[in-house]
Short mmCIF file of C-alpha atoms (C1' of nucleotides) in Angstrom, two decimals:
data_model
loop_
_atom_site.label_atom_id
_atom_site.label_comp_id
_atom_site.label_asym_id
_atom_site.label_seq_id
_atom_site.Cartn_x
_atom_site.Cartn_y
_atom_site.Cartn_z
CA MET I 1 -19.10 22.38 -40.89
CA ALA I 2 -22.21 21.73 -38.78
CA GLY I 3 -22.17 23.66 -35.55
CA ARG I 4 -19.02 25.69 -36.06
CA PRO I 5 -20.73 29.06 -35.51
CA ARG I 6 -22.28 27.83 -32.24
CA ASP I 7 -21.11 28.78 -28.82
CA GLU I 8 -17.50 27.81 -28.78
CA GLY I 9 -17.26 27.80 -25.00
CA ALA I 10 -20.09 25.28 -24.67
CA ARG I 11 -18.49 23.19 -27.40
CA GLN I 12 -15.23 23.03 -25.40
CA VAL I 13 -17.05 22.06 -22.21
CA ILE I 14 -18.74 19.18 -24.15
CA LEU I 15 -15.43 18.01 -25.61
CA ARG I 16 -13.50 18.17 -22.41
CA ARG I 17 -16.17 15.96 -20.82
CA ALA I 18 -16.12 13.66 -23.80
CA ALA I 19 -12.33 13.29 -23.42
CA ASP I 20 -12.80 12.33 -19.72
CA LEU I 21 -15.35 9.68 -20.64
CA ALA I 22 -13.28 8.35 -23.55
CA SER I 23 -10.22 7.91 -21.36
CA GLN I 24 -12.24 5.46 -19.28
CA ASP I 25 -14.60 3.79 -21.75
CA GLY I 26 -12.98 4.44 -25.12
CA LEU I 27 -14.05 6.56 -28.08
CA GLU I 28 -16.51 3.86 -29.20
CA GLY I 29 -17.91 3.50 -25.69
CA LEU I 30 -18.54 7.22 -25.75
CA SER I 31 -22.23 7.45 -26.79
CA ILE I 32 -23.97 10.63 -27.81
CA GLY I 33 -27.00 9.84 -25.68
CA ARG I 34 -24.98 9.21 -22.51
CA LEU I 35 -22.81 12.31 -23.03
CA ALA I 36 -25.97 14.40 -23.61
CA ALA I 37 -27.63 13.03 -20.41
CA GLU I 38 -24.52 13.73 -18.31
CA LEU I 39 -24.40 17.30 -19.61
CA GLY I 40 -28.16 17.81 -19.16
CA VAL I 41 -28.91 18.60 -22.79
CA SER I 42 -30.94 16.81 -25.47
CA LYS I 43 -29.25 14.23 -27.62
CA SER I 44 -30.13 15.95 -30.86
CA GLY I 45 -28.98 19.32 -29.45
CA LEU I 46 -25.60 17.84 -28.75
CA PHE I 47 -25.54 16.01 -32.02
CA GLY I 48 -26.00 19.34 -33.81
CA TYR I 49 -22.60 20.49 -32.63
CA PHE I 50 -20.83 17.68 -34.49
CA GLY I 51 -22.98 16.15 -37.17
CA SER I 52 -21.81 12.59 -36.70
CA LYS I 53 -20.23 10.39 -34.06
CA GLU I 54 -17.01 10.27 -36.02
CA GLU I 55 -16.73 14.04 -36.02
CA LEU I 56 -17.36 14.04 -32.27
CA GLN I 57 -14.55 11.46 -31.88
CA LEU I 58 -12.16 13.54 -34.00
CA ALA I 59 -13.03 16.79 -32.12
CA THR I 60 -12.50 14.96 -28.87
CA ILE I 61 -8.99 13.89 -29.97
CA ARG I 62 -8.19 17.50 -30.88
CA THR I 63 -9.34 18.70 -27.45
CA ALA I 64 -7.30 15.97 -25.74
CA MET I 65 -4.25 17.08 -27.76
CA SER I 66 -4.53 20.66 -26.49
CA VAL I 67 -4.75 19.34 -22.94
CA TYR I 68 -1.69 17.22 -23.59
CA VAL I 69 0.23 20.13 -24.94
CA ALA I 70 -0.56 22.32 -21.97
CA GLU I 71 0.15 19.55 -19.40
CA VAL I 72 3.15 17.77 -20.92
CA ILE I 73 4.73 19.69 -23.80
CA GLU I 74 4.69 23.28 -22.50
CA PRO I 75 6.26 22.45 -19.10
CA ALA I 76 9.14 20.78 -20.96
CA LEU I 77 9.50 23.77 -23.33
CA SER I 78 9.82 26.12 -20.29
CA VAL I 79 13.24 24.52 -19.71
CA PRO I 80 16.13 25.17 -22.11
CA PRO I 81 17.06 22.36 -24.51
CA GLY I 82 19.36 19.69 -23.10
CA LEU I 83 19.32 16.85 -20.59
CA GLU I 84 17.29 18.89 -18.09
CA ARG I 85 14.55 19.31 -20.65
CA VAL I 86 14.55 15.51 -21.27
CA ARG I 87 14.13 14.97 -17.53
CA ARG I 88 11.46 17.58 -17.26
CA LEU I 89 9.54 16.09 -20.22
CA CYS I 90 9.48 12.65 -18.62
CA GLU I 91 8.41 14.11 -15.25
CA SER I 92 5.63 16.18 -16.85
CA TRP I 93 4.32 13.09 -18.52
CA LEU I 94 4.41 10.97 -15.33
CA SER I 95 2.74 13.83 -13.40
CA TYR I 96 0.06 14.20 -16.07
CA SER I 97 -0.71 10.52 -15.84
CA GLN I 98 -0.41 10.27 -12.04
CA ARG I 99 -2.62 13.35 -11.33
CA ARG I 100 -5.31 11.71 -13.53
CA VAL I 101 -5.76 14.81 -15.68
CA PHE I 102 -8.06 12.38 -17.51
CA PRO I 103 -9.77 10.01 -15.09
CA GLY I 104 -8.88 6.93 -17.12
CA GLY I 105 -5.14 7.83 -17.16
CA CYS I 106 -3.47 8.96 -20.35
CA PHE I 107 -6.19 9.61 -22.97
CA PHE I 108 -3.84 8.65 -25.77
CA PHE I 109 -2.83 5.39 -24.24
CA ALA I 110 -6.49 4.36 -23.96
CA VAL I 111 -7.53 5.34 -27.51
CA THR I 112 -4.35 4.02 -29.04
CA ALA I 113 -4.99 0.56 -27.65
CA GLU I 114 -8.55 0.85 -28.80
CA PHE I 115 -7.86 1.81 -32.42
CA ASP I 116 -4.45 0.34 -33.13
CA ALA I 117 -5.96 -2.65 -34.97
CA ARG I 118 -8.74 -0.74 -36.79
CA SER I 119 -8.84 1.52 -39.83
CA GLY I 120 -10.43 4.85 -40.69
CA ARG I 121 -10.12 8.47 -39.90
CA VAL I 122 -10.19 8.11 -36.10
CA ARG I 123 -7.39 5.57 -36.16
CA ASP I 124 -5.39 7.83 -38.48
CA ALA I 125 -5.85 10.82 -36.17
CA VAL I 126 -4.68 8.73 -33.21
CA ALA I 127 -1.72 7.47 -35.15
CA ALA I 128 -0.78 10.99 -36.26
CA ALA I 129 -0.90 12.25 -32.65
CA GLY I 130 1.26 9.25 -31.58
CA LEU I 131 3.84 10.01 -34.20
CA ASP I 132 3.96 13.70 -33.19
CA TRP I 133 4.71 12.58 -29.63
CA ILE I 134 7.42 10.14 -30.60
CA ARG I 135 9.03 12.83 -32.79
CA PHE I 136 8.88 15.38 -29.98
CA VAL I 137 10.58 13.04 -27.54
CA THR I 138 13.20 12.04 -30.11
CA ARG I 139 13.90 15.70 -30.91
CA THR I 140 14.23 16.59 -27.26
CA VAL I 141 16.74 13.71 -26.81
CA GLU I 142 18.60 14.63 -29.97
CA ASP I 143 18.95 18.23 -28.77
CA ALA I 144 20.58 17.05 -25.57
CA ARG I 145 22.99 14.87 -27.51
CA GLN I 146 24.03 17.71 -29.83
CA LEU I 147 24.63 19.90 -26.80
CA GLY I 148 27.04 17.24 -25.46
CA GLU I 149 24.83 16.34 -22.50
CA LEU I 150 24.22 12.84 -23.79
CA ALA I 151 26.91 10.51 -25.25
CA GLY I 152 27.81 11.46 -28.83
CA ASP I 153 26.84 7.97 -30.09
CA THR I 154 23.37 8.08 -28.46
CA ASP I 155 20.71 6.75 -30.80
CA ALA I 156 17.91 9.29 -30.21
CA ASP I 157 15.15 7.05 -31.75
CA GLN I 158 16.26 4.17 -29.55
CA LEU I 159 16.45 6.24 -26.34
CA ALA I 160 13.09 7.87 -27.07
CA PHE I 161 11.53 4.42 -27.58
CA GLU I 162 12.94 3.28 -24.20
CA LEU I 163 11.78 6.37 -22.26
CA ILE I 164 8.31 6.16 -23.74
CA SER I 165 8.15 2.46 -22.83
CA PHE I 166 8.78 3.23 -19.15
CA MET I 167 6.21 6.01 -19.00
CA GLU I 168 3.41 4.08 -20.69
CA ASN I 169 3.99 0.96 -18.60
CA ALA I 170 3.75 3.10 -15.39
CA ASN I 171 0.42 4.43 -16.59
CA VAL I 172 -1.12 1.03 -17.20
CA VAL I 173 0.32 -0.70 -14.19
CA SER I 174 -0.86 2.06 -11.81
CA LEU I 175 -4.38 1.88 -13.32
CA LEU I 176 -4.79 -1.89 -13.48
CA HIS I 177 -3.20 -2.76 -10.19
CA ASP I 178 -4.01 0.46 -8.38
CA ASP I 179 -0.31 0.65 -7.65
CA PRO I 180 1.20 4.19 -7.44
CA GLY I 181 4.59 2.54 -6.97
CA ALA I 182 4.67 2.03 -10.72
CA TYR I 183 5.47 5.70 -11.15
CA GLU I 184 8.51 5.44 -8.84
CA ARG I 185 9.60 2.38 -10.77
CA ALA I 186 9.42 4.39 -13.97
CA ARG I 187 11.33 7.35 -12.40
CA THR I 188 14.05 4.98 -11.22
CA ALA I 189 14.24 3.42 -14.66
CA ILE I 190 14.46 6.79 -16.41
CA ARG I 191 17.09 8.11 -14.02
CA ASN I 192 19.31 5.01 -14.25
CA HIS I 193 18.72 4.76 -17.95
CA LEU I 194 19.68 8.37 -18.72
CA SER I 195 22.82 7.95 -16.64
CA THR I 196 23.98 5.10 -18.86
CA TYR I 197 23.80 7.48 -21.87
CA THR I 198 25.91 10.18 -20.28
CA MET R 1 -23.25 -23.84 -15.37
CA ALA R 2 -25.11 -23.35 -18.62
CA GLY R 3 -23.61 -25.20 -21.55
CA ARG R 4 -20.84 -27.07 -19.74
CA PRO R 5 -21.91 -30.55 -20.90
CA ARG R 6 -22.07 -29.36 -24.51
CA ASP R 7 -19.50 -30.09 -27.18
CA GLU R 8 -16.26 -28.92 -25.66
CA GLY R 9 -14.50 -28.82 -29.03
CA ALA R 10 -17.09 -26.48 -30.49
CA ARG R 11 -16.89 -24.33 -27.42
CA GLN R 12 -13.17 -23.91 -27.84
CA VAL R 13 -13.52 -23.05 -31.50
CA ILE R 14 -16.02 -20.30 -30.49
CA LEU R 15 -13.75 -18.96 -27.75
CA ARG R 16 -10.64 -18.93 -29.95
CA ARG R 17 -12.53 -16.94 -32.50
CA ALA R 18 -13.85 -14.62 -29.73
CA ALA R 19 -10.27 -13.95 -28.55
CA ASP R 20 -9.25 -12.99 -32.10
CA LEU R 21 -12.10 -10.57 -32.41
CA ALA R 22 -11.55 -9.09 -28.93
CA SER R 23 -7.84 -8.50 -29.68
CA GLN R 24 -8.99 -6.12 -32.44
CA ASP R 25 -12.27 -4.68 -31.19
CA GLY R 26 -12.17 -5.26 -27.44
CA LEU R 27 -14.19 -7.45 -25.15
CA GLU R 28 -17.12 -4.97 -25.19
CA GLY R 29 -16.88 -4.62 -28.94
CA LEU R 30 -17.30 -8.40 -29.13
CA SER R 31 -21.06 -8.83 -29.70
CA ILE R 32 -22.83 -12.19 -29.48
CA GLY R 33 -24.73 -11.48 -32.69
CA ARG R 34 -21.63 -10.76 -34.77
CA LEU R 35 -19.71 -13.71 -33.30
CA ALA R 36 -22.66 -16.00 -34.12
CA ALA R 37 -22.92 -14.67 -37.64
CA GLU R 38 -19.18 -15.16 -38.25
CA LEU R 39 -19.41 -18.75 -36.97
CA GLY R 40 -22.58 -19.48 -38.96
CA VAL R 41 -24.75 -20.36 -35.93
CA SER R 42 -27.81 -18.74 -34.45
CA LYS R 43 -27.36 -16.06 -31.82
CA SER R 44 -29.39 -17.94 -29.18
CA GLY R 45 -27.55 -21.14 -29.96
CA LEU R 46 -24.22 -19.47 -29.21
CA PHE R 47 -25.66 -17.66 -26.23
CA GLY R 48 -26.63 -21.04 -24.72
CA TYR R 49 -23.00 -21.95 -24.37
CA PHE R 50 -22.34 -19.09 -22.01
CA GLY R 51 -25.54 -17.74 -20.49
CA SER R 52 -24.43 -14.14 -20.41
CA LYS R 53 -22.08 -11.79 -22.25
CA GLU R 54 -19.99 -11.48 -19.08
CA GLU R 55 -19.53 -15.27 -18.95
CA LEU R 56 -18.48 -15.20 -22.64
CA GLN R 57 -15.97 -12.48 -21.83
CA LEU R 58 -14.53 -14.35 -18.85
CA ALA R 59 -14.33 -17.63 -20.85
CA THR R 60 -12.60 -15.76 -23.71
CA ILE R 61 -9.97 -14.50 -21.26
CA ARG R 62 -9.34 -18.05 -20.04
CA THR R 63 -8.89 -19.30 -23.60
CA ALA R 64 -6.49 -16.42 -24.38
CA MET R 65 -4.53 -17.34 -21.25
CA SER R 66 -4.03 -20.92 -22.46
CA VAL R 67 -2.81 -19.56 -25.80
CA TYR R 68 -0.45 -17.23 -23.98
CA VAL R 69 0.93 -20.07 -21.82
CA ALA R 70 1.57 -22.26 -24.87
CA GLU R 71 3.11 -19.44 -26.97
CA VAL R 72 5.07 -17.45 -24.34
CA ILE R 73 5.47 -19.32 -21.02
CA GLU R 74 6.15 -22.86 -22.20
CA PRO R 75 8.93 -21.93 -24.63
CA ALA R 76 10.69 -20.16 -21.76
CA LEU R 77 10.27 -23.08 -19.43
CA SER R 78 11.92 -25.31 -22.00
CA VAL R 79 15.20 -23.54 -21.16
CA PRO R 80 16.83 -24.05 -17.75
CA PRO R 81 16.47 -21.21 -15.20
CA GLY R 82 19.01 -18.37 -15.60
CA LEU R 83 19.80 -15.49 -17.88
CA GLU R 84 19.20 -17.61 -20.98
CA ARG R 85 15.64 -18.26 -19.77
CA VAL R 86 15.12 -14.52 -19.30
CA ARG R 87 16.25 -13.89 -22.86
CA ARG R 88 14.10 -16.70 -24.17
CA LEU R 89 11.03 -15.38 -22.34
CA CYS R 90 11.44 -11.90 -23.89
CA GLU R 91 11.97 -13.38 -27.33
CA SER R 92 8.97 -15.67 -27.05
CA TRP R 93 6.79 -12.69 -26.12
CA LEU R 94 8.09 -10.58 -28.97
CA SER R 95 7.61 -13.46 -31.38
CA TYR R 96 4.07 -14.01 -30.09
CA SER R 97 3.25 -10.36 -30.66
CA GLN R 98 5.09 -10.07 -34.02
CA ARG R 99 3.55 -13.27 -35.50
CA ARG R 100 0.13 -11.90 -34.67
CA VAL R 101 -0.99 -15.03 -32.86
CA PHE R 102 -4.00 -12.70 -32.20
CA PRO R 103 -4.71 -10.50 -35.14
CA GLY R 104 -4.96 -7.37 -32.99
CA GLY R 105 -1.51 -8.02 -31.38
CA CYS R 106 -1.24 -9.10 -27.78
CA PHE R 107 -4.77 -9.99 -26.49
CA PHE R 108 -3.92 -8.89 -22.96
CA PHE R 109 -2.53 -5.54 -23.97
CA ALA R 110 -5.78 -4.80 -25.78
CA VAL R 111 -8.15 -5.83 -23.01
CA THR R 112 -5.99 -4.35 -20.28
CA ALA R 113 -6.20 -0.88 -21.83
CA GLU R 114 -9.94 -1.42 -22.31
CA PHE R 115 -10.68 -2.42 -18.72
CA ASP R 116 -8.00 -0.69 -16.59
CA ALA R 117 -10.34 2.13 -15.65
CA ARG R 118 -13.45 0.06 -15.11
CA SER R 119 -14.72 -2.26 -12.40
CA GLY R 120 -16.29 -5.67 -12.21
CA ARG R 121 -15.50 -9.32 -12.79
CA VAL R 122 -13.97 -8.85 -16.24
CA ARG R 123 -11.61 -6.20 -15.03
CA ASP R 124 -10.64 -8.35 -12.03
CA ALA R 125 -9.88 -11.29 -14.30
CA VAL R 126 -7.71 -9.10 -16.60
CA ALA R 127 -5.86 -7.68 -13.58
CA ALA R 128 -5.26 -11.18 -12.11
CA ALA R 129 -3.80 -12.36 -15.43
CA GLY R 130 -1.63 -9.26 -15.58
CA LEU R 131 -0.34 -9.87 -12.07
CA ASP R 132 0.45 -13.52 -12.92
CA TRP R 133 2.54 -12.29 -15.88
CA ILE R 134 4.44 -9.70 -13.86
CA ARG R 135 5.16 -12.32 -11.21
CA PHE R 136 6.40 -14.85 -13.76
CA VAL R 137 8.79 -12.35 -15.33
CA THR R 138 10.02 -11.22 -11.88
CA ARG R 139 10.55 -14.86 -10.77
CA THR R 140 12.42 -15.65 -13.99
CA VAL R 141 14.71 -12.65 -13.37
CA GLU R 142 15.16 -13.48 -9.70
CA ASP R 143 16.16 -17.08 -10.54
CA ALA R 144 18.87 -15.70 -12.86
CA ARG R 145 20.13 -13.37 -10.12
CA GLN R 146 20.28 -16.21 -7.54
CA LEU R 147 22.22 -18.25 -10.01
CA GLY R 148 24.78 -15.51 -10.31
CA GLU R 149 23.98 -14.69 -13.85
CA LEU R 150 22.71 -11.22 -13.00
CA ALA R 151 24.40 -8.78 -10.56
CA GLY R 152 23.75 -9.62 -6.92
CA ASP R 153 22.09 -6.28 -6.23
CA THR R 154 19.68 -6.64 -9.17
CA ASP R 155 16.17 -5.46 -8.22
CA ALA R 156 14.03 -8.15 -9.86
CA ASP R 157 10.78 -6.16 -9.62
CA GLN R 158 12.45 -3.15 -11.19
CA LEU R 159 14.12 -5.15 -14.05
CA ALA R 160 10.88 -6.99 -14.75
CA PHE R 161 9.03 -3.62 -15.01
CA GLU R 162 11.69 -2.42 -17.52
CA LEU R 163 11.67 -5.54 -19.69
CA ILE R 164 7.81 -5.56 -19.82
CA SER R 165 7.88 -1.88 -20.72
CA PHE R 166 10.02 -2.57 -23.81
CA MET R 167 7.92 -5.49 -24.93
CA GLU R 168 4.54 -3.82 -24.60
CA ASN R 169 5.71 -0.66 -26.35
CA ALA R 170 6.99 -2.72 -29.29
CA ASN R 171 3.53 -4.31 -29.58
CA VAL R 172 1.65 -0.96 -29.74
CA VAL R 173 4.17 0.88 -31.96
CA SER R 174 4.19 -1.94 -34.46
CA LEU R 175 0.38 -1.90 -34.60
CA LEU R 176 -0.31 1.76 -34.64
CA HIS R 177 2.48 2.77 -37.01
CA ASP R 178 2.74 -0.49 -38.95
CA ASP R 179 6.38 -0.45 -38.06
CA PRO R 180 8.03 -3.86 -37.58
CA GLY R 181 11.22 -1.97 -36.65
CA ALA R 182 9.67 -1.50 -33.25
CA TYR R 183 10.50 -5.14 -32.47
CA GLU R 184 14.17 -4.65 -33.29
CA ARG R 185 14.18 -1.55 -31.09
CA ALA R 186 12.80 -3.63 -28.21
CA ARG R 187 15.38 -6.43 -28.84
CA THR R 188 18.19 -3.84 -28.77
CA ALA R 189 16.82 -2.30 -25.58
CA ILE R 190 16.50 -5.72 -23.88
CA ARG R 191 20.01 -6.83 -24.94
CA ASN R 192 21.67 -3.61 -23.86
CA HIS R 193 19.64 -3.44 -20.68
CA LEU R 194 20.39 -6.99 -19.59
CA SER R 195 24.11 -6.36 -20.16
CA THR R 196 24.04 -3.45 -17.66
CA TYR R 197 22.74 -5.88 -15.02
CA THR R 198 25.52 -8.41 -15.55
"C1'" DC F 1 -29.93 -25.34 -31.18
"C1'" DC F 2 -33.59 -23.05 -33.95
"C1'" DT F 3 -37.24 -18.99 -34.94
"C1'" DA F 4 -39.27 -15.30 -33.15
"C1'" DC F 5 -39.56 -12.14 -30.12
"C1'" DC F 6 -38.68 -8.60 -25.78
"C1'" DG F 7 -37.26 -3.74 -24.10
"C1'" DA F 8 -33.31 -0.79 -24.26
"C1'" DT F 9 -30.14 1.80 -26.63
"C1'" DC F 10 -27.47 2.95 -30.62
"C1'" DG F 11 -26.49 6.78 -34.45
"C1'" DG F 12 -29.05 9.71 -36.94
"C1'" DT F 13 -33.25 12.61 -38.87
"C1'" DA F 14 -37.79 15.34 -39.40
"C1'" DG F 15 -40.17 19.11 -38.11
"C1'" DG F 16 -40.72 22.94 -35.63
"C1'" DC G 1 -31.90 23.28 -29.38
"C1'" DC G 2 -36.26 20.76 -28.33
"C1'" DT G 3 -39.68 16.44 -28.95
"C1'" DA G 4 -40.64 12.69 -31.38
"C1'" DC G 5 -39.43 9.55 -34.22
"C1'" DC G 6 -36.61 6.14 -37.75
"C1'" DG G 7 -34.24 1.43 -38.58
"C1'" DA G 8 -30.56 -1.34 -36.75
"C1'" DT G 9 -28.50 -3.70 -33.23
"C1'" DC G 10 -27.69 -4.76 -28.46
"C1'" DG G 11 -28.14 -8.59 -24.53
"C1'" DG G 12 -31.29 -11.73 -23.29
"C1'" DT G 13 -35.80 -14.86 -23.25
"C1'" DA G 14 -39.96 -17.89 -24.64
"C1'" DG G 15 -41.30 -21.73 -26.72
"C1'" DG G 16 -40.59 -25.64 -29.20
#
DNA sequence: CCTACCGATCGGTAGG
DNA sequence: CCTACCGATCGGTAGG
């Protein structure tokens, strides 16, 4: 539990910066020395907050999750369950990616691709976060179906997979090809796609 | 042009191995020392083939492209242009990912996520390969439309974006959650999706 | 294509 | 929370 009684505000500033860096260079590319230098503190001082690089990585993921909840989940929950919440959830995600809340685009896209073929606690934490997200989208779709706002035979798992596909591809295309039109392509895909399920 | 007159067969063995490692740990995670140790040669001996880490990374991308052409593009080109070629292209891609031609799943998915927020020659090479792929899918779709096998008002860019979305999401979900069902979800999505365009 | 090395940086620790 | 350090590893080079 190294560092837990320390200044919690400073800790969150460190972790928010770590998440920004990791969205661009990955959680392995995030080095304690570079992070310390950017924050103007000593390497061992920063190290003391976490105790190991792996703990820093895990704490960074938790901080990124709280940003994700505030930017993507909460805006969707401000709308009542149903098709409008599904639309709002997709739009919140695209806006979160497009506004570059993390400078490297979606934090979880970056670290998922980095750790999807590895093993260990960091990979497990990334996988758990990914599963939470899939389940939340699926539940949001299933609510809309049960309310009669999507066709009764809608396969919620299938539709959630398809919506997530469009969103993540917009993120990567916009980053790699510096093409903001990818977001409009995703919005068109989502709009047309939802209309085939109604 | 360091190393070009050397044994070309040995060079390709090195690069194929490098592509396997990079699909799991990334092109930055690929270290010359580790690669040399795995191949049982000295670090400086291996280094002499490439002259710099960046040249090794660029050569690895070119080798991965030739694998991709053989595994994904050529099977599609063995079918005449039209809707059947579109279907074959998607199936070749899903098979390439699912058979783990590269142990970390699609090589280009891994290195795209790694370099999409960076700059430099490696990023540019990854982006150029990605653009080639998008254009090939778009052209394959457009051929089918012009042959009257997709609706006349089909937007080839849009449909290519949607098909690629499904394929890439299957790759990452299957890796992160060890869920081969992701490929069936992508196949269902592609089948249903193509039928809405006909 | 090898051994042996360079300076830089890595994660992590000792001591204060 | 600092300075100063540890051994390991990085990309790259000298010399043969």
